[in-house]
Structures are given as structure tokens and as C-alpha cells.
Amino acid sequence: MNGVTWYDKHPAFIVQAEEPFNGNAPLDFLCQEFVTSTDLFFCRNHGNVPVVDSNSYHLTVNGMVKTPLVLSLDELKARFPKVEIMATLQCAGNRRDELQNVAPIPNELPWGAGAISNAVWGGVRLRDVLIAAGIDRKAKHAAFSGLDAVTRLGKTFGFGGSIPAEKTLLPETLLAYEMNGQPLEPIHGFPLRTIVPGYIGARSVKWLSTITLQTEPSDNYFQQRAYKLFPPEVTPENVRWEDGIMLGENSLNTVICYPASGDRLPSGAVQVLGYAIGDGHNLVNAVEVSGDGKNWIGARFLTDNRDVWTWRLWEASLALPAGENEISARARDTAGNSQPQDTQEIWNFKGYSNNAWHRVKVQVKE
Ligand code: MTE
């Protein structure tokens, strides 16, 4: 591992894999901060962390545009207004470990519920850049590609993916060069990345080199194979890759960050803390918590934010009897959507989009 910097992460940061570097904050740290400190922000990498020289760096915008652009970082900053957006990134593999308890999911990282974090992103609006390039109305997708090197199926290429053209034109979609008021850290995509609020983290491509406007989604491995959702009966042996659903928007989700499974708690009311995240369109407006799966109480939101792509932190006070208890949490949104009850019904062989009710087992002392 890069022992020199450890990528400047917090001493409590949990490293899931050293090469490529992947990790996340412990859950009890995560729910203490509405805006996650950069040193606790989760990292998801499929290849190396490229060292990019910001002086020679340039972004290429090509494909279905009138005027292809090649922009240095300084040109990008000078030509387009700076905006800031608070947005939560969640990896599609968040909570995979619970799906792995249903049936094995080999060759995928066993993420717990920490593959999510919230930051304030500074940069320019993607739509401003695409309007300057003269986006063709017939373009249906914007494909992004990164400067890292990932090897899959015997080939080495940059990580990539795409989003629908409509999402590129919404004001929240950014080309970000800052995170929490500072230039992006190398591990988070220096000098430039996309930020696609409300979408799975995979579409927020780091070390961005090229944006190509086209009629079809990206042909990159991470759009055509990985980050696709299949029904529970599909396996690596019988999969037809073209049948999978390309993941885009997040799923409504909520997680108990404190207490943790296995905790031994004193008797009396237990303070339960967690996060909830919407599907990118609708605001989470209710979280409920239960100690027995039958009687539910409403949690109180600790944050009053209304942006649908930003998580909401919550707390509840739950009276639990002595002995073993299973605490459950579930959320609803303004459109009336709710979460599936069990992981069995949503298991998929790549281990994506687990948004079943979250449960932790705790021991309450006499
Ligand atoms: N961009 C590049 N170039 N390479 C990657 O491996 N990982 C993606 C996305 N962008 C990735 C990437 C995934 S799967 C996620 S969840 C987010 O970056 C994570 O962003 P972070 O590491 O800044 O938290």
C-alpha cells in the first residue's frame, strides 16, 4: 500500500482493500458529521490513483457537439461560473455484506453500510460546458472516462460510465475541482471529476479526461458489465450481460449507525442514530425504528436539508427489554415509496443496491 501518505485518511478509517485502495469511516464516526470530513470520506477505486499534473491537464469534450473543446483547468475555472452543491455519494455496493449473508458473492468487496459520505463539491455546471460546446439535441448520453488504469477481461483502460443527456443539463450535475472547500485530494479524483447527485457513485467519474456526447450509453466495462442489476435467479454462469439494468439513480435507503450489532448496552432507553438517503427524486420524509419488528416509532431528523440528493441524519430513543434485541429501521419518501423488508427478495449476484430494512442485534443488560 502507499504507506507514505495513506492518502491522508483518518486513523480510524477502515481499509477494505489496500490495492486498489478502498475504505470507509466507522459508522459511529459517519453519523456524527452532516458534512463528512474529507479524511473520513469513503474511497472506491477499481484501479490505480493516477498522479495528474494540473498544469498540463486538460479536459476533452467531443462527440455530438458543434465545437469540440479542449480545456485546461485554468480555462475551465475562468470561462464558467463556480457553483457549490452539497451531495451525498453512495456506492452501489453499499451494504453488500448483508447480501453476502444470504448467498456468496465472490470477487466483490464486502462493503458494510459505510460506502457512503456527504460533501460540499465546488466546480462548474456540466451544462454550462455542454452549452458552450453546442450539444446536439440528438445526443442521448454523456460518456465520461477517467485517467486511471483498470484491467478487466485482459484489457487495461480508464474507468468510465455514462449518464442520460437530460441529467447532464440539470443544474446539480457538476464538474467538480473542489471538495469541502479544498482542491480535490488525489484519491478523490484530482484535478477534476464529475459529480452526479442522486446517482450511484460509479457515475461520478474521477480523474476525468473525456466527455463524449453520443446516442448510446458508454461502452465501458463499468457501464456494460459492472453496475448492472439482475434478478435473484441470475448467476455468473447463466448471466446474459445485455439483460441487466444499468444502475442510475440511488435507491431509498436507511441505516442504523449506532448502536452496532454485538453491542452490549446498559438498561434504559437506547439512543439510535442513523442516516437516510432518497432515490434522487424524492425527499426522505419519515424514518421509523422498531425493537421488535412490530411496534414502530418515528425518528427525529437532525438536519433540515431538503435537497433530494443529500442524506438526512436522524435519531430515535428506543426502550428495549433486557436480553437480546433486534433493532430495525425503515424509511419512506414524499412519493410514498418504502423499502423492501428482506435481503432475500433483492439478492443479486453482483451485490448491488441493498436497501432492505436495516437491522442490528444488541444485548441489553439487566
Ligand atoms: N472514477 C474512476 N476514474 N475510477 C474509479 O474506480 N470509482 C467510482 C467513482 N468514480 C471510480 C471512479 C465509484 S464505484 C464510486 S462509488 C465513486 O467513484 C467513489 O468516489 P470516492 O472514492 O471519491 O468516494
Coordinates of C-alpha atoms and ligand atoms in Angstrom, one line a residue:
M1 CA 0.0 0.0 0.0
N2 CA 1.0 3.6 -0.4
G3 CA 2.5 3.8 3.1
V4 CA 3.8 7.3 2.6
T5 CA 0.5 9.2 2.7
W6 CA -2.1 6.5 3.4
Y7 CA -3.9 9.0 1.3
D8 CA -4.2 11.3 4.3
K9 CA -7.1 9.3 5.8
H10 CA -8.2 9.5 9.4
P11 CA -6.5 7.0 11.8
A12 CA -9.9 5.4 12.4
F13 CA -10.5 4.9 8.6
I14 CA -11.2 1.2 7.8
V15 CA -9.2 0.0 4.8
Q16 CA -11.3 -2.6 2.9
A17 CA -8.5 -3.2 0.3
E18 CA -5.0 -1.8 0.0
E19 CA -4.5 -2.2 -3.7
P20 CA -6.7 -0.7 -5.2
F21 CA -7.2 1.5 -2.2
N22 CA -10.8 1.2 -0.8
G23 CA -12.1 2.0 2.6
N24 CA -14.6 3.9 4.7
A25 CA -15.3 5.6 8.1
P26 CA -16.6 3.5 11.0
L27 CA -20.4 4.0 11.1
D28 CA -20.3 5.7 14.5
F29 CA -17.9 8.4 13.1
L30 CA -20.0 8.7 9.9
C31 CA -23.2 9.7 11.6
Q32 CA -21.5 12.4 13.8
E33 CA -21.0 14.8 10.8
F34 CA -23.6 16.1 8.4
V35 CA -20.8 17.0 6.0
T36 CA -18.2 14.2 6.1
S37 CA -14.7 15.4 6.7
T38 CA -12.5 14.6 3.7
D39 CA -10.3 12.3 5.7
L40 CA -13.3 10.2 6.6
F41 CA -14.9 10.2 3.2
F42 CA -15.2 6.7 1.7
C43 CA -12.9 5.7 -1.2
R44 CA -13.9 3.4 -4.0
N45 CA -11.2 2.6 -6.6
H46 CA -11.0 0.0 -9.3
G47 CA -7.5 0.8 -10.4
N48 CA -4.6 3.0 -9.6
V49 CA -4.6 6.5 -8.2
P50 CA -3.1 8.5 -11.1
V51 CA -0.8 11.4 -10.3
V52 CA -2.1 14.1 -12.6
D53 CA -0.1 17.4 -13.2
S54 CA -2.7 20.2 -13.0
N55 CA -0.6 22.4 -15.3
S56 CA -0.6 20.0 -18.2
Y57 CA -4.1 18.6 -17.5
H58 CA -6.9 19.2 -20.0
L59 CA -10.4 18.1 -20.4
T60 CA -11.7 17.0 -23.8
V61 CA -15.4 17.4 -24.8
N62 CA -16.2 15.7 -28.0
G63 CA -18.8 13.6 -29.9
M64 CA -22.1 15.1 -30.7
V65 CA -21.2 18.7 -30.1
K66 CA -20.8 21.6 -32.6
T67 CA -17.5 22.8 -31.3
P68 CA -15.3 20.1 -29.5
L69 CA -13.5 21.6 -26.6
V70 CA -10.1 21.0 -25.1
L71 CA -9.9 23.0 -21.8
S72 CA -7.1 23.4 -19.3
L73 CA -8.1 23.5 -15.6
D74 CA -7.5 27.3 -15.6
E75 CA -9.6 27.8 -18.7
L76 CA -12.4 25.8 -17.2
K77 CA -12.3 27.9 -14.0
A78 CA -12.1 31.2 -15.9
R79 CA -14.8 30.5 -18.5
F80 CA -17.6 29.1 -16.3
P81 CA -19.1 30.3 -13.1
K82 CA -18.2 28.5 -9.9
V83 CA -21.0 26.8 -8.0
E84 CA -21.2 24.7 -4.8
I85 CA -23.5 21.8 -4.3
M86 CA -23.8 19.6 -1.2
A87 CA -24.3 16.0 -2.4
T88 CA -24.0 12.5 -0.9
L89 CA -22.2 9.8 -2.8
Q90 CA -23.2 6.3 -2.2
C91 CA -21.6 3.3 -3.8
A92 CA -24.0 0.8 -5.4
G93 CA -22.2 -1.9 -3.4
N94 CA -23.1 -0.2 0.0
R95 CA -24.4 -2.9 2.4
R96 CA -23.2 -5.8 0.2
D97 CA -22.1 -7.7 3.3
E98 CA -25.8 -8.3 4.2
L99 CA -26.5 -9.8 0.7
Q100 CA -23.4 -12.0 1.2
N101 CA -25.1 -13.4 4.3
V102 CA -27.9 -14.7 2.0
A103 CA -25.6 -16.3 -0.6
P104 CA -22.0 -15.9 -1.6
I105 CA -21.0 -13.0 -3.8
P106 CA -17.4 -13.9 -4.8
N107 CA -14.8 -11.4 -6.1
E108 CA -16.6 -8.3 -4.8
L109 CA -15.7 -6.2 -1.8
P110 CA -17.7 -7.0 1.3
W111 CA -18.8 -3.4 2.0
G112 CA -20.7 -2.8 5.2
A113 CA -23.0 0.3 5.4
G114 CA -20.2 2.8 5.2
A115 CA -19.7 3.1 1.5
I116 CA -21.5 6.5 1.6
S117 CA -20.4 10.0 2.6
N118 CA -21.6 13.6 2.1
A119 CA -19.5 16.6 0.9
V120 CA -19.8 20.1 -0.5
W121 CA -18.5 20.0 -4.1
G122 CA -17.2 23.1 -5.8
G123 CA -16.8 23.3 -9.6
V124 CA -18.7 24.3 -12.7
R125 CA -22.0 23.1 -14.1
L126 CA -21.6 20.4 -16.7
R127 CA -24.5 22.0 -18.6
D128 CA -22.6 25.3 -18.9
V129 CA -19.7 23.4 -20.6
L130 CA -22.0 21.4 -22.8
I131 CA -23.9 24.5 -23.9
A132 CA -20.6 26.2 -24.8
A133 CA -19.7 23.1 -26.9
G134 CA -23.0 23.3 -28.6
I135 CA -24.6 20.0 -27.5
D136 CA -26.5 18.3 -30.3
R137 CA -30.2 17.7 -29.3
K138 CA -30.0 14.2 -30.7
A139 CA -27.3 13.2 -28.1
K140 CA -28.9 10.9 -25.6
H141 CA -25.9 10.1 -23.3
A142 CA -22.8 11.7 -22.0
A143 CA -19.9 9.2 -21.5
F144 CA -17.2 10.0 -19.1
S145 CA -13.8 8.4 -18.9
G146 CA -11.1 8.6 -16.3
L147 CA -7.3 8.7 -16.4
D148 CA -6.8 5.7 -14.1
A149 CA -5.8 2.3 -15.4
V150 CA -8.1 -0.6 -14.7
T151 CA -7.6 -4.2 -16.0
R152 CA -10.6 -6.3 -16.8
L153 CA -11.0 -9.2 -19.3
G154 CA -7.4 -8.9 -20.3
K155 CA -7.5 -5.2 -21.3
T156 CA -6.3 -2.1 -19.5
F157 CA -8.4 1.0 -19.8
G158 CA -9.7 4.1 -17.9
F159 CA -12.7 3.7 -15.6
G160 CA -15.8 5.1 -17.3
G161 CA -19.6 5.3 -17.4
S162 CA -22.4 7.5 -18.7
I163 CA -25.5 9.4 -17.7
P164 CA -28.5 10.3 -19.7
A165 CA -28.3 13.7 -21.6
E166 CA -31.2 15.1 -19.5
K167 CA -29.2 14.6 -16.3
T168 CA -26.2 16.5 -17.8
L169 CA -28.4 19.5 -18.3
L170 CA -29.8 19.7 -14.7
P171 CA -28.1 22.4 -12.5
E172 CA -26.9 19.9 -9.9
T173 CA -24.6 17.9 -12.2
L174 CA -21.1 19.2 -11.8
L175 CA -17.5 19.1 -13.0
A176 CA -16.0 19.4 -9.5
Y177 CA -12.5 20.6 -8.7
E178 CA -13.1 21.1 -5.0
M179 CA -14.3 19.0 -2.1
N180 CA -15.2 20.7 1.2
G181 CA -13.6 23.9 0.1
Q182 CA -10.2 22.4 -0.9
P183 CA -8.8 21.1 -4.2
L184 CA -9.8 17.5 -4.7
E185 CA -7.5 15.1 -3.0
P186 CA -5.7 12.7 -5.4
I187 CA -7.6 9.8 -4.1
H188 CA -10.9 11.6 -4.8
G189 CA -10.2 12.5 -8.4
F190 CA -7.7 15.5 -8.6
P191 CA -7.9 17.6 -10.6
L192 CA -11.4 17.1 -11.9
R193 CA -14.3 14.7 -11.5
T194 CA -18.0 14.5 -12.3
I195 CA -20.5 14.8 -9.5
V196 CA -23.8 13.3 -10.4
P197 CA -26.1 13.9 -7.4
G198 CA -28.8 11.3 -6.8
Y199 CA -26.9 8.7 -8.9
I200 CA -24.8 5.7 -7.8
G201 CA -21.3 6.8 -7.0
A202 CA -19.9 5.0 -10.1
R203 CA -21.2 7.8 -12.4
S204 CA -19.1 10.4 -10.6
V205 CA -16.0 9.6 -12.6
K206 CA -12.7 10.7 -11.0
W207 CA -9.6 12.0 -12.8
L208 CA -11.9 12.9 -15.7
S209 CA -10.3 13.1 -19.1
T210 CA -13.0 13.0 -21.7
I211 CA -16.7 13.7 -22.0
T212 CA -18.3 12.2 -25.2
L213 CA -21.8 13.0 -26.3
Q214 CA -23.4 10.1 -28.1
T215 CA -26.6 8.2 -28.9
E216 CA -25.8 5.1 -26.8
P217 CA -24.7 4.6 -23.2
S218 CA -20.9 4.3 -22.6
D219 CA -19.4 1.0 -23.8
N220 CA -17.0 1.0 -20.8
Y221 CA -16.9 -2.2 -18.8
F222 CA -18.3 -0.3 -15.7
Q223 CA -21.5 0.6 -17.7
Q224 CA -21.9 -2.6 -19.7
R225 CA -21.0 -5.3 -17.1
A226 CA -20.4 -3.9 -13.7
Y227 CA -23.0 -1.8 -12.0
K228 CA -25.9 -3.7 -13.7
L229 CA -28.7 -5.2 -11.7
F230 CA -30.0 -8.7 -12.3
P231 CA -32.9 -10.7 -10.7
P232 CA -32.0 -13.2 -7.9
E233 CA -32.1 -16.2 -10.2
V234 CA -29.3 -14.9 -12.4
T235 CA -25.8 -16.3 -11.7
P236 CA -22.3 -15.7 -13.1
E237 CA -22.8 -19.0 -15.0
N238 CA -26.1 -18.1 -16.8
V239 CA -25.8 -14.3 -17.0
R240 CA -26.6 -12.5 -20.3
W241 CA -24.9 -9.2 -19.6
E242 CA -27.1 -7.3 -22.1
D243 CA -30.2 -8.1 -20.0
G244 CA -29.1 -6.3 -16.9
I245 CA -30.4 -2.9 -15.8
M246 CA -27.7 -0.2 -15.9
L247 CA -27.9 1.4 -12.5
G248 CA -28.5 5.1 -12.4
E249 CA -30.4 6.7 -9.6
N250 CA -29.9 5.6 -6.0
S251 CA -32.5 3.5 -4.1
L252 CA -34.3 4.8 -1.0
N253 CA -32.2 3.6 2.0
T254 CA -31.7 4.0 5.7
V255 CA -29.0 2.6 8.1
I256 CA -28.6 2.4 11.8
C257 CA -25.1 3.8 12.6
Y258 CA -25.3 3.4 16.3
P259 CA -25.6 1.1 18.1
A260 CA -23.7 -1.6 16.2
S261 CA -24.5 -5.3 16.0
G262 CA -23.0 -7.1 19.0
D263 CA -23.0 -4.0 21.3
R264 CA -23.8 -4.6 24.9
L265 CA -26.0 -1.7 26.2
P266 CA -27.0 -0.6 29.7
S267 CA -30.7 -0.9 30.6
G268 CA -32.9 2.1 29.9
A269 CA -33.7 4.0 26.7
V270 CA -31.2 3.5 23.8
Q271 CA -30.3 6.4 21.6
V272 CA -30.4 5.1 18.0
L273 CA -28.6 7.2 15.3
G274 CA -28.5 6.8 11.6
Y275 CA -28.6 8.2 8.1
A276 CA -31.3 8.0 5.3
I277 CA -30.9 8.7 1.6
G278 CA -33.5 9.2 -1.0
D279 CA -33.8 7.9 -4.6
G280 CA -32.5 11.1 -6.2
H281 CA -36.1 12.3 -7.0
N282 CA -38.0 12.3 -3.7
L283 CA -37.1 13.6 -0.2
V284 CA -36.9 11.1 2.6
N285 CA -39.6 12.3 5.0
A286 CA -40.0 9.5 7.5
V287 CA -37.7 7.1 9.3
E288 CA -39.2 4.5 11.7
V289 CA -37.4 2.4 14.2
S290 CA -38.5 -0.7 16.0
G291 CA -37.2 -3.0 18.7
D292 CA -39.4 -6.0 17.9
G293 CA -40.4 -5.6 14.2
K294 CA -44.0 -4.9 15.1
N295 CA -44.2 -1.6 17.1
W296 CA -42.5 1.3 15.3
I297 CA -41.7 4.8 16.5
G298 CA -40.8 7.8 14.3
A299 CA -37.2 9.0 14.3
R300 CA -36.4 12.7 14.5
F301 CA -34.4 14.3 11.7
L302 CA -31.3 16.1 13.0
T303 CA -30.9 18.0 9.7
D304 CA -33.4 20.1 7.9
N305 CA -32.0 19.9 4.4
R306 CA -34.4 19.5 1.5
D307 CA -32.2 18.5 -1.4
V308 CA -33.2 15.1 -2.6
W309 CA -29.6 14.0 -3.2
T310 CA -28.3 14.8 0.3
W311 CA -28.6 12.3 3.1
R312 CA -30.6 13.1 6.3
L313 CA -29.2 12.2 9.7
W314 CA -31.8 11.0 12.4
E315 CA -32.1 9.9 15.9
A316 CA -34.6 7.9 18.0
S317 CA -34.9 6.9 21.6
L318 CA -36.0 3.3 21.9
A319 CA -36.9 1.4 25.1
L320 CA -35.7 -2.1 25.0
P321 CA -36.1 -5.0 27.4
A322 CA -33.1 -6.8 28.9
G323 CA -31.7 -9.6 26.7
E324 CA -31.1 -9.8 23.0
N325 CA -32.9 -7.3 20.8
E326 CA -33.0 -6.7 17.1
I327 CA -33.4 -3.1 16.2
S328 CA -34.8 -2.4 12.7
A329 CA -35.1 0.8 10.7
R330 CA -37.0 1.7 7.5
A331 CA -37.7 4.9 5.6
R332 CA -40.4 6.4 3.4
D333 CA -40.2 9.3 1.0
T334 CA -42.6 12.1 -0.2
A335 CA -43.8 9.9 -3.1
G336 CA -44.8 7.1 -0.6
N337 CA -42.0 4.8 -1.6
S338 CA -40.8 2.4 1.1
Q339 CA -38.0 -0.1 1.4
P340 CA -38.2 -3.9 0.9
Q341 CA -38.3 -5.8 4.1
D342 CA -35.8 -8.6 3.5
T343 CA -32.5 -9.0 1.7
Q344 CA -33.6 -12.4 0.2
E345 CA -36.0 -10.7 -2.2
I346 CA -33.4 -8.3 -3.6
W347 CA -30.3 -10.5 -3.6
N348 CA -28.3 -10.2 -6.9
F349 CA -25.1 -11.9 -7.8
K350 CA -23.1 -8.6 -8.1
G351 CA -24.4 -7.4 -4.7
Y352 CA -25.8 -4.0 -5.6
S353 CA -28.5 -1.7 -4.3
N354 CA -29.2 -3.4 -1.0
N355 CA -31.9 -1.2 0.6
A356 CA -33.7 -3.8 2.7
W357 CA -34.7 -2.7 6.2
H358 CA -31.6 -2.3 8.2
R359 CA -31.2 -4.4 11.4
V360 CA -28.7 -4.6 14.2
K361 CA -28.7 -7.2 17.1
V362 CA -27.8 -5.8 20.5
Q363 CA -27.6 -7.2 24.0
V364 CA -29.3 -5.1 26.8
K365 CA -28.0 -5.7 30.3
E366 CA -30.4 -6.4 33.2
Ligands
MTE1 N1 -13.7 7.0 -11.2 C1 -12.6 6.5 -11.6 N2 -11.9 7.1 -12.6 N3 -12.2 5.2 -11.1 C2 -12.9 4.6 -10.2 O1 -12.5 3.5 -9.8 N4 -15.0 4.6 -8.8 C3 -16.3 5.0 -8.8 C4 -16.5 6.5 -8.8 N5 -15.6 7.1 -9.8 C5 -14.1 5.2 -9.7 C6 -14.5 6.5 -10.2 C7 -17.2 4.5 -7.7 S1 -17.7 2.9 -7.9 C8 -17.6 5.3 -6.7 S2 -18.6 4.7 -5.5 C9 -17.1 6.7 -6.5 O2 -16.1 7.0 -7.5 C10 -16.4 6.8 -5.2 O3 -15.8 8.1 -5.1 P1 -14.8 8.4 -3.9 O4 -13.7 7.4 -4.0 O5 -14.4 9.8 -4.1 O6 -15.6 8.2 -2.6

